[in-house]
Coordinates of C-alpha atoms and ligand atoms in Angstrom, one line a residue:
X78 CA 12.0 -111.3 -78.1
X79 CA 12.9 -107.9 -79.4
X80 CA 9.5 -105.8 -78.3
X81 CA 11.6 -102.1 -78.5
X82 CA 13.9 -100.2 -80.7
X83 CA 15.5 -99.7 -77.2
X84 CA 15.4 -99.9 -73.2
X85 CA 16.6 -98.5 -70.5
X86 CA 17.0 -101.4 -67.8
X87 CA 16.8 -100.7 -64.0
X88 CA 17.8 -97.2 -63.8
X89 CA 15.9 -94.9 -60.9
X90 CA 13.5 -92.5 -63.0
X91 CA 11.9 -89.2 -61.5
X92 CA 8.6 -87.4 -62.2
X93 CA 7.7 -84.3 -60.5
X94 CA 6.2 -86.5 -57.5
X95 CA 7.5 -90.3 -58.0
X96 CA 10.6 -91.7 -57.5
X97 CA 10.9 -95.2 -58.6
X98 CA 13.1 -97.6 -60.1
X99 CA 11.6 -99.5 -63.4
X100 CA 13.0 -100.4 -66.9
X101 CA 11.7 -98.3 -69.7
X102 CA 10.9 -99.2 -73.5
X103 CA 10.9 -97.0 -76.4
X104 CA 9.4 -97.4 -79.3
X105 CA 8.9 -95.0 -82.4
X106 CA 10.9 -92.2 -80.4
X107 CA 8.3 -92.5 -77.5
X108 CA 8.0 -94.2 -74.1
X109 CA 6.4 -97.2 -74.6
X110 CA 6.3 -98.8 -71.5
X111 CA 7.6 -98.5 -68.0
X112 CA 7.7 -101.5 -65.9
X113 CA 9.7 -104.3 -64.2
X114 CA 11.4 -106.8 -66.7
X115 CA 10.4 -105.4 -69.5
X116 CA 10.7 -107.7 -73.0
X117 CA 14.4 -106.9 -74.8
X118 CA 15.1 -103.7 -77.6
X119 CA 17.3 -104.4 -80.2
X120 CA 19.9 -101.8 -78.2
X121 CA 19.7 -101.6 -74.3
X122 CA 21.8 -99.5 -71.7
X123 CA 21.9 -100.6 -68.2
X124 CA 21.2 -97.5 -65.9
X125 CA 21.5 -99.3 -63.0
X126 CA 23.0 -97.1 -60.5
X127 CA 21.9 -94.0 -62.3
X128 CA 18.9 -91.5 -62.4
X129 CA 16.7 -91.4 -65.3
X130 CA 15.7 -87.8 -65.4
X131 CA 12.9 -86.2 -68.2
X132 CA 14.9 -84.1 -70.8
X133 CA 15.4 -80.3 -69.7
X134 CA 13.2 -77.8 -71.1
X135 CA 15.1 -74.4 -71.6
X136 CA 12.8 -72.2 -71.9
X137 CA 14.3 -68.7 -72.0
X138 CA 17.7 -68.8 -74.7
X139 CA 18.9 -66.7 -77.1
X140 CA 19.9 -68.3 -80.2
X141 CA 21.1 -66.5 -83.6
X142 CA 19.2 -63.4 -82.7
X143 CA 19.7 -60.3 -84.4
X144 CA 20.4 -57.4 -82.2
X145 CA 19.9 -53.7 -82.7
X146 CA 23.5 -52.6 -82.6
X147 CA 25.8 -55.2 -84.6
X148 CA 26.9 -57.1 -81.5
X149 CA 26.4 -60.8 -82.5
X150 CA 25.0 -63.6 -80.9
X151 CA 27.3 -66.4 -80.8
X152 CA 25.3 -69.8 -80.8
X153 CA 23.3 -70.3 -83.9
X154 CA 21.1 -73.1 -83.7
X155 CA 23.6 -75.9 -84.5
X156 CA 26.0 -74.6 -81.2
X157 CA 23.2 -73.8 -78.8
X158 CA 22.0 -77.0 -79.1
X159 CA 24.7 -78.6 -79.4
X160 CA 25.6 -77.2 -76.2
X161 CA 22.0 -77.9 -74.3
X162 CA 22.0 -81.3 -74.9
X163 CA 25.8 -82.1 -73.7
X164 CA 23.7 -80.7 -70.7
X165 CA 20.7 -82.6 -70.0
X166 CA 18.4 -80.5 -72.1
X167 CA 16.4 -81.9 -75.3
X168 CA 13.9 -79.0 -75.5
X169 CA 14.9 -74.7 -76.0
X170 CA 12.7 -72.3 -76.6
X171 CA 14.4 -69.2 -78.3
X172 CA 12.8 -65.8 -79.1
X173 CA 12.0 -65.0 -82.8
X174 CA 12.6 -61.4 -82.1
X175 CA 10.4 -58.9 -84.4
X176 CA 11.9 -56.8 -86.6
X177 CA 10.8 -53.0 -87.1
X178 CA 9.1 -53.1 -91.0
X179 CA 8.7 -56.7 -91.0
X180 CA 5.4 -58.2 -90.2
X181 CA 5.7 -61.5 -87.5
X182 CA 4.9 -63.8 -89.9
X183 CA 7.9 -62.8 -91.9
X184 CA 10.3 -62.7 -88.6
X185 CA 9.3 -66.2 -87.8
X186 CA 10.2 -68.0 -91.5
X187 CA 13.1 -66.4 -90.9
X188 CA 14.0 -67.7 -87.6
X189 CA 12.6 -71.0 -89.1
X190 CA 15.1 -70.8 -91.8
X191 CA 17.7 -70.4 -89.2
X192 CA 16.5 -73.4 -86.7
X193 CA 15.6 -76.0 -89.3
X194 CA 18.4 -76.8 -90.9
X195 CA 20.5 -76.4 -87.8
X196 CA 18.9 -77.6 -84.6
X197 CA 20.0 -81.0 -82.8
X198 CA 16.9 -80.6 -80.4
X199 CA 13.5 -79.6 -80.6
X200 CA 12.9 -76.5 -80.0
X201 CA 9.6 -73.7 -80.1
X202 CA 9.6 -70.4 -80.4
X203 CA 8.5 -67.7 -78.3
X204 CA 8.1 -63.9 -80.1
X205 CA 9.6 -60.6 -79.1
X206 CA 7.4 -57.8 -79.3
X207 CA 8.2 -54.4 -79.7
X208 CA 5.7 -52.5 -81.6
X209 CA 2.2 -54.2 -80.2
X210 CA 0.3 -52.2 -82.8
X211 CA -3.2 -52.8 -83.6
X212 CA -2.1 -54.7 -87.0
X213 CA 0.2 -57.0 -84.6
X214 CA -2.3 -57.4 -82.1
X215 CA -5.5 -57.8 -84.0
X216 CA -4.0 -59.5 -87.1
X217 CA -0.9 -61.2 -86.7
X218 CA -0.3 -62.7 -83.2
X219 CA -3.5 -64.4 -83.6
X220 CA -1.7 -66.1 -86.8
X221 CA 1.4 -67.2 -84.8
X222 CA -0.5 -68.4 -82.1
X223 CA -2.3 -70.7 -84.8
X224 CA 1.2 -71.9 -85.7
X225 CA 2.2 -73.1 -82.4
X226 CA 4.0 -69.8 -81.1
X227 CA 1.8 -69.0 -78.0
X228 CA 3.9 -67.2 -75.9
X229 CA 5.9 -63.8 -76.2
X230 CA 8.1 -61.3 -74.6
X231 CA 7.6 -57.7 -73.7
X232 CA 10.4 -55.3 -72.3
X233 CA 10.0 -52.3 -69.7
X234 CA 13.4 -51.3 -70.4
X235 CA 16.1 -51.0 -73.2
X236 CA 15.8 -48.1 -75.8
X237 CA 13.8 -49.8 -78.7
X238 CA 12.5 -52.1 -76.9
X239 CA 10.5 -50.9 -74.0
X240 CA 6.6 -50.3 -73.9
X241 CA 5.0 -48.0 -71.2
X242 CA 2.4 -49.0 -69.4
X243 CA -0.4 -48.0 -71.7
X244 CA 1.1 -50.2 -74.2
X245 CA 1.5 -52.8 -71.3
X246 CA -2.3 -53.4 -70.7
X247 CA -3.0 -53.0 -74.3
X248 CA -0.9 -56.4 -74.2
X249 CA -2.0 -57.6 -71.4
X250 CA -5.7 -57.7 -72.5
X251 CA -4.6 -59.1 -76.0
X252 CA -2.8 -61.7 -74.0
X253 CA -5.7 -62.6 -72.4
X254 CA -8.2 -62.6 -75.1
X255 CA -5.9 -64.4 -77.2
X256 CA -4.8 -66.9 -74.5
X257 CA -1.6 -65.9 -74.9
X258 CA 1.9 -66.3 -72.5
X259 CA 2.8 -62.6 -71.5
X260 CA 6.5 -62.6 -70.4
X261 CA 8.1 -59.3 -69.2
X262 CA 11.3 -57.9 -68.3
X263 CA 10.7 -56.3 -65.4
X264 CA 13.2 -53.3 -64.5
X265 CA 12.3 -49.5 -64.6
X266 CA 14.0 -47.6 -67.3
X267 CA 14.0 -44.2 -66.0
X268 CA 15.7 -45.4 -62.8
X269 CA 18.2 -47.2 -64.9
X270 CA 19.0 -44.3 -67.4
X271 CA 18.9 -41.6 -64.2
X272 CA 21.5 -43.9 -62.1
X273 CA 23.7 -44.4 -65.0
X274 CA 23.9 -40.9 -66.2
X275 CA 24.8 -39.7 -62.5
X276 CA 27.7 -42.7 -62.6
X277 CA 28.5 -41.7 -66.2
X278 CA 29.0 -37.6 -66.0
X279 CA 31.1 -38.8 -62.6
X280 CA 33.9 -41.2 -64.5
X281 CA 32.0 -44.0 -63.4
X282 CA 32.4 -46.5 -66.7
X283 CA 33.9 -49.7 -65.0
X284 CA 31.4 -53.2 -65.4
X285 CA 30.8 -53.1 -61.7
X286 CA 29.0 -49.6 -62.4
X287 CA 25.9 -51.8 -64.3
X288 CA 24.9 -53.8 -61.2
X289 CA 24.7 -50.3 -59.6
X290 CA 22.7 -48.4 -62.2
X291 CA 20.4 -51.7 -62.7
X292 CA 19.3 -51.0 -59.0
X293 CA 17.2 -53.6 -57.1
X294 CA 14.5 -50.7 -56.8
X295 CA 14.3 -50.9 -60.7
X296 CA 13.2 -54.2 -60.9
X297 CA 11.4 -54.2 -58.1
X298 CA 9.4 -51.3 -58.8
X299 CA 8.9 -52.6 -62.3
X300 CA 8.1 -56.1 -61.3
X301 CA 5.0 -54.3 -58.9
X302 CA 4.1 -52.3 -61.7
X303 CA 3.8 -55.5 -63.8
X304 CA 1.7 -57.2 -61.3
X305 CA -0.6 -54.3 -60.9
X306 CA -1.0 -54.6 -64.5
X307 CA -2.2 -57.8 -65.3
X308 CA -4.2 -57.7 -61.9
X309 CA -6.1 -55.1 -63.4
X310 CA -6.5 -57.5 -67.0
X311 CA -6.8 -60.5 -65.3
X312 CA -4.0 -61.4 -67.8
X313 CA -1.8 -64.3 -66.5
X314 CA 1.8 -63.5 -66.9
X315 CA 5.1 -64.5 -66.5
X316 CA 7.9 -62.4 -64.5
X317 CA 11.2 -63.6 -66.5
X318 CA 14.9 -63.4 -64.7
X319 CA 13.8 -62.3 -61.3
X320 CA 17.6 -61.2 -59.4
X321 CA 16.5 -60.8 -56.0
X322 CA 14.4 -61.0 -52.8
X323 CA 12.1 -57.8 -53.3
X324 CA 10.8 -59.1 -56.7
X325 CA 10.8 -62.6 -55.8
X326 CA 8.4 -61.1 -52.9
X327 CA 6.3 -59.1 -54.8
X328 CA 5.7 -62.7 -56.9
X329 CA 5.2 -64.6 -54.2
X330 CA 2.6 -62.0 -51.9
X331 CA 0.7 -61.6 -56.5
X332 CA 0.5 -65.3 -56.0
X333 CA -0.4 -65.8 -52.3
X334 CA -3.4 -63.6 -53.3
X335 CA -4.6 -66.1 -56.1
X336 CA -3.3 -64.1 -59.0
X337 CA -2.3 -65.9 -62.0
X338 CA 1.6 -64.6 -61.4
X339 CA 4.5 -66.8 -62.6
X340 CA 8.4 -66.4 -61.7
X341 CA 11.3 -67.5 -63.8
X342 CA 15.2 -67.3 -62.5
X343 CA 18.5 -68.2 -64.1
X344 CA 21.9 -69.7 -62.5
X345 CA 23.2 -66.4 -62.6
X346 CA 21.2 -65.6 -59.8
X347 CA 22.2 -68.6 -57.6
X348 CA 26.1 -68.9 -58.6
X349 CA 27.3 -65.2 -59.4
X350 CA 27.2 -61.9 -57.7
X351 CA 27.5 -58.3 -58.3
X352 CA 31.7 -59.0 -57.1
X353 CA 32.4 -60.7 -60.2
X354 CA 31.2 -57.3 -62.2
X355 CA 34.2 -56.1 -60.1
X356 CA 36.9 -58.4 -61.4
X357 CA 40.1 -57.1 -62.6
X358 CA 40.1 -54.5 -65.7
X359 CA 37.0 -55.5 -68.4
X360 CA 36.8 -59.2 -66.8
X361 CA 33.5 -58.2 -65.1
X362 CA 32.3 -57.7 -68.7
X363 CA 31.8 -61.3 -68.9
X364 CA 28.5 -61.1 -65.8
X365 CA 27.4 -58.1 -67.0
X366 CA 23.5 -59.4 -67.3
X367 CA 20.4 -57.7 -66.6
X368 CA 18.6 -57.6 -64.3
X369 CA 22.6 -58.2 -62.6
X370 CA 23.8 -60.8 -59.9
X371 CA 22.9 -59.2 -56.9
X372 CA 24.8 -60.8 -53.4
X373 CA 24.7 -63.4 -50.8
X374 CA 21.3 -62.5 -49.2
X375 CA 20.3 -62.6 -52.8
X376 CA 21.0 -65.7 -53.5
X377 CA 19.4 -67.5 -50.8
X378 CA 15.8 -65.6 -51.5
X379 CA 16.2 -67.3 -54.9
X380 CA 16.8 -70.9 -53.4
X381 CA 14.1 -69.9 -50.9
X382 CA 11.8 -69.3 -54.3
X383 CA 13.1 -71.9 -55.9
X384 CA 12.0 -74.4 -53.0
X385 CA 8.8 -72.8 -51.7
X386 CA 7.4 -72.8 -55.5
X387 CA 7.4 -68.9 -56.2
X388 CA 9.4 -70.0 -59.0
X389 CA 8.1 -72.1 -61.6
X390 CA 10.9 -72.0 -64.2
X391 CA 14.5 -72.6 -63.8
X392 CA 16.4 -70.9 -67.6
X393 CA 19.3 -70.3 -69.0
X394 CA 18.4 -67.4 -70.3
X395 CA 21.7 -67.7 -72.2
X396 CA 22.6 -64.6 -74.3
X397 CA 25.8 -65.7 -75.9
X398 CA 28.4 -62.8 -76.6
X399 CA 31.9 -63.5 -76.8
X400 CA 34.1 -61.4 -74.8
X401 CA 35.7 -59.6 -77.6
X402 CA 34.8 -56.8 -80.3
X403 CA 32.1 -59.2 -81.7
X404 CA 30.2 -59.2 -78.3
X405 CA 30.8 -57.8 -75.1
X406 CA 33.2 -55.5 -76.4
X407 CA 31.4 -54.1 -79.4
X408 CA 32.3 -50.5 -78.0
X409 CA 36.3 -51.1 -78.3
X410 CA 38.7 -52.3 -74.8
X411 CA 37.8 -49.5 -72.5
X412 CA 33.3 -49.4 -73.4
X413 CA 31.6 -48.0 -70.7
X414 CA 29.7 -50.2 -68.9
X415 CA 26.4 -48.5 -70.6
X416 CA 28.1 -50.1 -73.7
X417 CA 28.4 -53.6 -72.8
X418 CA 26.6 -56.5 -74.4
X419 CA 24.4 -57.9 -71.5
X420 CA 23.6 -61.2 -71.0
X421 CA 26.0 -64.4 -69.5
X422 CA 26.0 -68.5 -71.4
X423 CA 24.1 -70.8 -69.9
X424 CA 22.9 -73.7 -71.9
X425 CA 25.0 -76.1 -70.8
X426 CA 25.3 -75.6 -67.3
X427 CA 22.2 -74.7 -65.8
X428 CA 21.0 -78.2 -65.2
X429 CA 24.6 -79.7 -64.1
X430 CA 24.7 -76.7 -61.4
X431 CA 20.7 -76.8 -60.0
X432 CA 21.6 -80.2 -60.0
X433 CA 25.2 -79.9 -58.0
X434 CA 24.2 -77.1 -55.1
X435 CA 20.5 -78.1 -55.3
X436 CA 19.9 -81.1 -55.0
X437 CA 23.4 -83.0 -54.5
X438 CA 23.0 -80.3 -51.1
X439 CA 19.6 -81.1 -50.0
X440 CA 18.4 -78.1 -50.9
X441 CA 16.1 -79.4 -53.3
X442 CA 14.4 -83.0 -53.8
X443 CA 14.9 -84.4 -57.1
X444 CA 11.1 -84.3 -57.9
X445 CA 11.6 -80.4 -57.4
X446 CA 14.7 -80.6 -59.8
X447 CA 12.6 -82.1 -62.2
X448 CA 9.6 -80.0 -61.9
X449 CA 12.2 -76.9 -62.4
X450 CA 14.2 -78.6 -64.8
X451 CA 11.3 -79.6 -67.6
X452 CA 8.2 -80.3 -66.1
X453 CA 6.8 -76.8 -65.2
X454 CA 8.0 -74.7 -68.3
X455 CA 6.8 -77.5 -70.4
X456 CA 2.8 -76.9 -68.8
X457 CA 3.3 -73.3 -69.1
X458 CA 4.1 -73.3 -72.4
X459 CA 1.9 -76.3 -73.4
X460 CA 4.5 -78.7 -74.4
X461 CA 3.1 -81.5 -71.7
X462 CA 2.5 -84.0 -71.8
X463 CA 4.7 -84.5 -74.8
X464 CA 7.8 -82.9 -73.2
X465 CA 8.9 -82.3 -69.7
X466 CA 8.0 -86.0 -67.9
X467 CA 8.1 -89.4 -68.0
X468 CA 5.2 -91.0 -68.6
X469 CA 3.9 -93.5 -71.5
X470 CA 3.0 -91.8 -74.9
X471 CA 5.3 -88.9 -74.0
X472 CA 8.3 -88.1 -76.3
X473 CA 11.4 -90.4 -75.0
X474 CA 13.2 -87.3 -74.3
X475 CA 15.6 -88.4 -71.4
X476 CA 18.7 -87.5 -69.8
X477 CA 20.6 -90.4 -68.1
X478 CA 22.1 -88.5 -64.8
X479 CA 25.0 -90.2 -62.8
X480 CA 24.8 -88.4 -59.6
X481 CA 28.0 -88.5 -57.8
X482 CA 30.0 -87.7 -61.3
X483 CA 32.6 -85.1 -60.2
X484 CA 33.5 -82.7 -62.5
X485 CA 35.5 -79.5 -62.5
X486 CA 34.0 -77.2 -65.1
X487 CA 36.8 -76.1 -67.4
X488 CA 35.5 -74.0 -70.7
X489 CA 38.2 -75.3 -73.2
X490 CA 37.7 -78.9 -72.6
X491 CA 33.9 -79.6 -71.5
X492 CA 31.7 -77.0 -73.1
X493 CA 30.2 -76.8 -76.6
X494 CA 28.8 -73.1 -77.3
X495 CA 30.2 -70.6 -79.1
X496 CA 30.7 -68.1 -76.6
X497 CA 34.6 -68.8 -75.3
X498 CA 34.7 -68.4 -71.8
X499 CA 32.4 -69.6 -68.8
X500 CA 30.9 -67.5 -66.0
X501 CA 31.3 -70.8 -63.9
X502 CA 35.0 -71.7 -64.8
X503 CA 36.7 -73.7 -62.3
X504 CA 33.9 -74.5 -60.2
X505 CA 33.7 -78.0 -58.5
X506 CA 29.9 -80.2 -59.8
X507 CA 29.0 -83.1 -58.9
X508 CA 25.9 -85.1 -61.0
X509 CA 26.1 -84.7 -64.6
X510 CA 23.9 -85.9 -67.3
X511 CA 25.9 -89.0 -69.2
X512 CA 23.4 -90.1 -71.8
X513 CA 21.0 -87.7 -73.6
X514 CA 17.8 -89.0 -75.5
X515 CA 16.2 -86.9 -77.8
X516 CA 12.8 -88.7 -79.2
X517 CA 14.8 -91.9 -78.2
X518 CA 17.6 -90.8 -80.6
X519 CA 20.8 -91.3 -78.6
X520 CA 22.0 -87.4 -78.8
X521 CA 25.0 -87.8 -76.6
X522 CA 27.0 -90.7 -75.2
X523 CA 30.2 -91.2 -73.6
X524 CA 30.6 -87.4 -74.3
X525 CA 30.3 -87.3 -77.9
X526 CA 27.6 -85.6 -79.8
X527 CA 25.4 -88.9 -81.7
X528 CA 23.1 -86.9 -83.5
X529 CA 23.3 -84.1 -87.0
X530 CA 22.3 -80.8 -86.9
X531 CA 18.7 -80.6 -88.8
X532 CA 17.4 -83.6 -86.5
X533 CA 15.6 -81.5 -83.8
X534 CA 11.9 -80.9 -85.1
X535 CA 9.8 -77.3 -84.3
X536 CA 7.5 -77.8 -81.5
X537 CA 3.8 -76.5 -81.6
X538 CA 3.1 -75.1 -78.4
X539 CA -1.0 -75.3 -77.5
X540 CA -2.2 -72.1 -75.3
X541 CA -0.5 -72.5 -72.1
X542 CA -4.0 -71.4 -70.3
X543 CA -5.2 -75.5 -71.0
X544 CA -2.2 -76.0 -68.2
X545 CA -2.3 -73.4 -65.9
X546 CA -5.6 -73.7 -62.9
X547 CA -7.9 -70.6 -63.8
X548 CA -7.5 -67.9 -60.8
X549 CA -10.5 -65.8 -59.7
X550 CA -11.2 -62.0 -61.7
X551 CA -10.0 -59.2 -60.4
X552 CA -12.8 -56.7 -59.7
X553 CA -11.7 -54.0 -62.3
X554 CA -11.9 -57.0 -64.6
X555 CA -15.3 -58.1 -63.7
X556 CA -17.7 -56.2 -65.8
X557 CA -20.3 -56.6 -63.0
X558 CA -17.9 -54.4 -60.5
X559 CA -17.7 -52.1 -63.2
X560 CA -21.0 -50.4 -63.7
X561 CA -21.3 -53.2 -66.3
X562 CA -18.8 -51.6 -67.9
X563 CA -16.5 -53.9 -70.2
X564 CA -12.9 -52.7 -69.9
X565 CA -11.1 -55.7 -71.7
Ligands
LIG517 O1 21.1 -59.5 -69.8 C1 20.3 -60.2 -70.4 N1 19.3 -60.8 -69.7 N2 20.3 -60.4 -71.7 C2 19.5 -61.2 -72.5 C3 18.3 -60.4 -72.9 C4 17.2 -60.4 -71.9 O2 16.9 -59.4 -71.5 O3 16.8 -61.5 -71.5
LIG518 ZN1 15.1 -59.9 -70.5
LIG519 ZN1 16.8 -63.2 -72.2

């Protein structure tokens, strides 16, 4: 009896806190049921052996985004997914990025015209903001957050980009009312533009001279400074590509105190350091990032986050520029490294490597790969139940994990961006994600792509407060510590 369109037989699935081995039916492109013995599907695939992991969630990518100085982005929609689901992933989140003169509405039909037609996986949208005025604030965020777009990104940092901190808790308290996500890059931009002048006016133009003028101080600082902020709101908010141990700290002391703090890092933090900025002539373009790869000691206050839950999301935050006059080298052979595009690839790897050094070490339990993975970016951004588990009713969204696959990562052969080279090249994986299900489409299998571009759908995300426990007020928030006073 045929009871499912198809089922996976005795494979061992994960949640964030089970691990169990069951057959599981789909139906319609959702779970249907999980159980023993489950009744035939007109296809099945036998997992035995194998791990049966939710889809990841890549929640912080950058996909066909215009920039402010010609450099290009790489991946449009078709690549960058593409690329995510040869790793693991079924769900991105991109930024629609606004555009000065053009009102949000009109930035996201156009990154809507760019997704639709194009996207392999599903995918929602997170904004950029970079003029929060009183039109955007009052008018049109509350629009986009009607459409399913509940989350944006702020910027402390970068010329046309950055807000000071009045504008930060005028934000900060829309965020709130509004039930928004607030996500902020978090490095000081006076710091950054004092260090680099000093290394700039002393001949100091090599790549390696960015991880020194992006200090640890300057995201530290900004990352206190960001805290302080939405303590004062009561605003919950999200601390995006934290580098290194101070910040991670600062999240982790915000948190400890019952604020409504959250901490995202990115493989770059865990796999490259501030060295490889240092690699022979303009190679150490290709890890210019920001904040940068920091070191060793770095590194391990990451996993330390990772494991002890200061970090709730585990992204990409894959900013694909080639390494050529298109991208990295915008500025000509010999830019400064003031001049270089920042921002490494990552789509494709960050699941295969958490899942390598993380858990394939011990360092992490499969339930916290998944939680890192899907499950937690998926509450946050209020995608779950739908995305980010494995559970009946949710979208069959599942990536079929062989965990003692061996693989040497090799650019030209295994990966499927645009971007050209690898931060990762050569290194040694083991785990990798074999067979991808998108809504119980079969995306990839035996290392082919199964599925057209236009077939991932736009995701609405609900307001990610439904998901995320309510903390206590902050006195300066509470109108009754206030004189009665209501400051936001
Ligand atoms: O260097 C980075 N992180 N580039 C991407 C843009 C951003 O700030 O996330
Ligand atoms: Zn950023
Ligand atoms: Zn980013």
């Amino acid at each position: 009896m045929v009871n499912f369109d198809l089922v996976l037989r005795n494979g061992t699935c994960a949640t964030t806190s089970d691990t169990f081995q069951a057959d599981i039916g789909i139906k319609g492109g959702r779970i249907a049921a999980i159980g023993e013995s489950l009744p035939g599907g007109a296809r099945e695939i036998d997992a035995t052996g194998k791990l049966i992991l939710p889809g990841g969630v890549d929640s912080h990518c950058h996909l066909a985004q215009e920039t402010v100085d010609g450099v290009q982005c790489a991946d449009d929609f078709e690549s960058g997914t593409r690329s995510a689901a040869f790793g693991g992933t079924t769900t991105v989140m991109p930024f629609a990025m606004q555009q000065p003169g053009k009102t949000l509405g009109e930035t996201v039909a156009a990154y809507h015209a760019l997704a639709g037609p194009k996207a392999i996986i599903d995918y929602g949208f997170h904004l950029i903001l970079r003029d929060p005025n009183p039109q955007v604030l009052g008018q049109e965020l509350p629009t986009m957050i009607e459409q399913g777009i509940t989350s944006f990104k702020v910027y402390m940092t970068y010329d046309t980009f950055k807000l000071d901190d009045y504008e930060l808790l005028t934000v900060l308290s829309a965020a709130r009312s509004l039930g928004a996500m607030m996500m902020v890059h978090a490095e000081n931009d006076d710091i950054i533009h004092w260090l680099s002048e000093k290394l700039t006016v002393g001949g100091h133009r090599a790549p390696k001279y960015h991880a020194i003028a992006h200090a640890r101080i300057a995201e530290s600082e900004a990352t206190r400074r960001a805290i302080d902020l939405a303590s004062l709101t009561d605003t919950p908010m999200l601390i995006v590509h934290v580098s290194d141990e101070a910040a991670t700290n600062a999240i982790r002391s915000a948190q400890t105190a019952g604020l409504k703090i959250f901490g995202e890092t990115c493989p770059q933090y865990l796999f490259l350091t501030a060295d490889d900025l240092d690699r022979d002539g303009m190679e150490g373009a290709k890890y210019c990032c920001s904040p940068p790869p920091r070191d060793t000691a770095g590194q391990e206050a990451i996993w330390r986050g990772l494991k002890n839950g200061t970090f709730q999301v585990f992204s990409s935050d894959h900013a694909p520029y080639r390494f050529d006059q298109t991208g990295k080298l915008r500025y000509g052979p010999n830019a400064s490294f003031t001049e270089l595009a920042n921002g490494v690839p990552g789509l494709e790897l960050r699941l295969p490597l958490l899942f390598s050094e993380g858990v394939n070490t011990g360092r992490l339990t499969v339930n916290e790969f998944v939680a890192l993975a899907a499950t937690n970016a998926a509450k946050l951004y209020g995608l779950h139940p739908r995305k980010g588990t494995i559970a009946v009713g949710a979208d069959a969204d599942l990536a079929i994990w062989d965990p003692d696959k061996k693989v040497t990562v090799q650019y030209e052969t295994m990966i499927h961006d645009n971007v050209g080279f690898t931060p990762y090249e050569g290194r040694q994986l083991t785990g990798w994600p074999e067979t991808v299900l998108s809504r119980g489409r079969i995306v990839i299998e035996d290392a082919t792509l199964c599925a057209t571009p236009g077939s991932g759908v736009f995701l609405d995300c609900a307001k990610p407060d439904s998901a995320i426990p309510s903390g206590r007020l902050h006195p300066e928030a509470n109108p009754a510590e206030n004189g009665g006073a209501r400051l936001i």
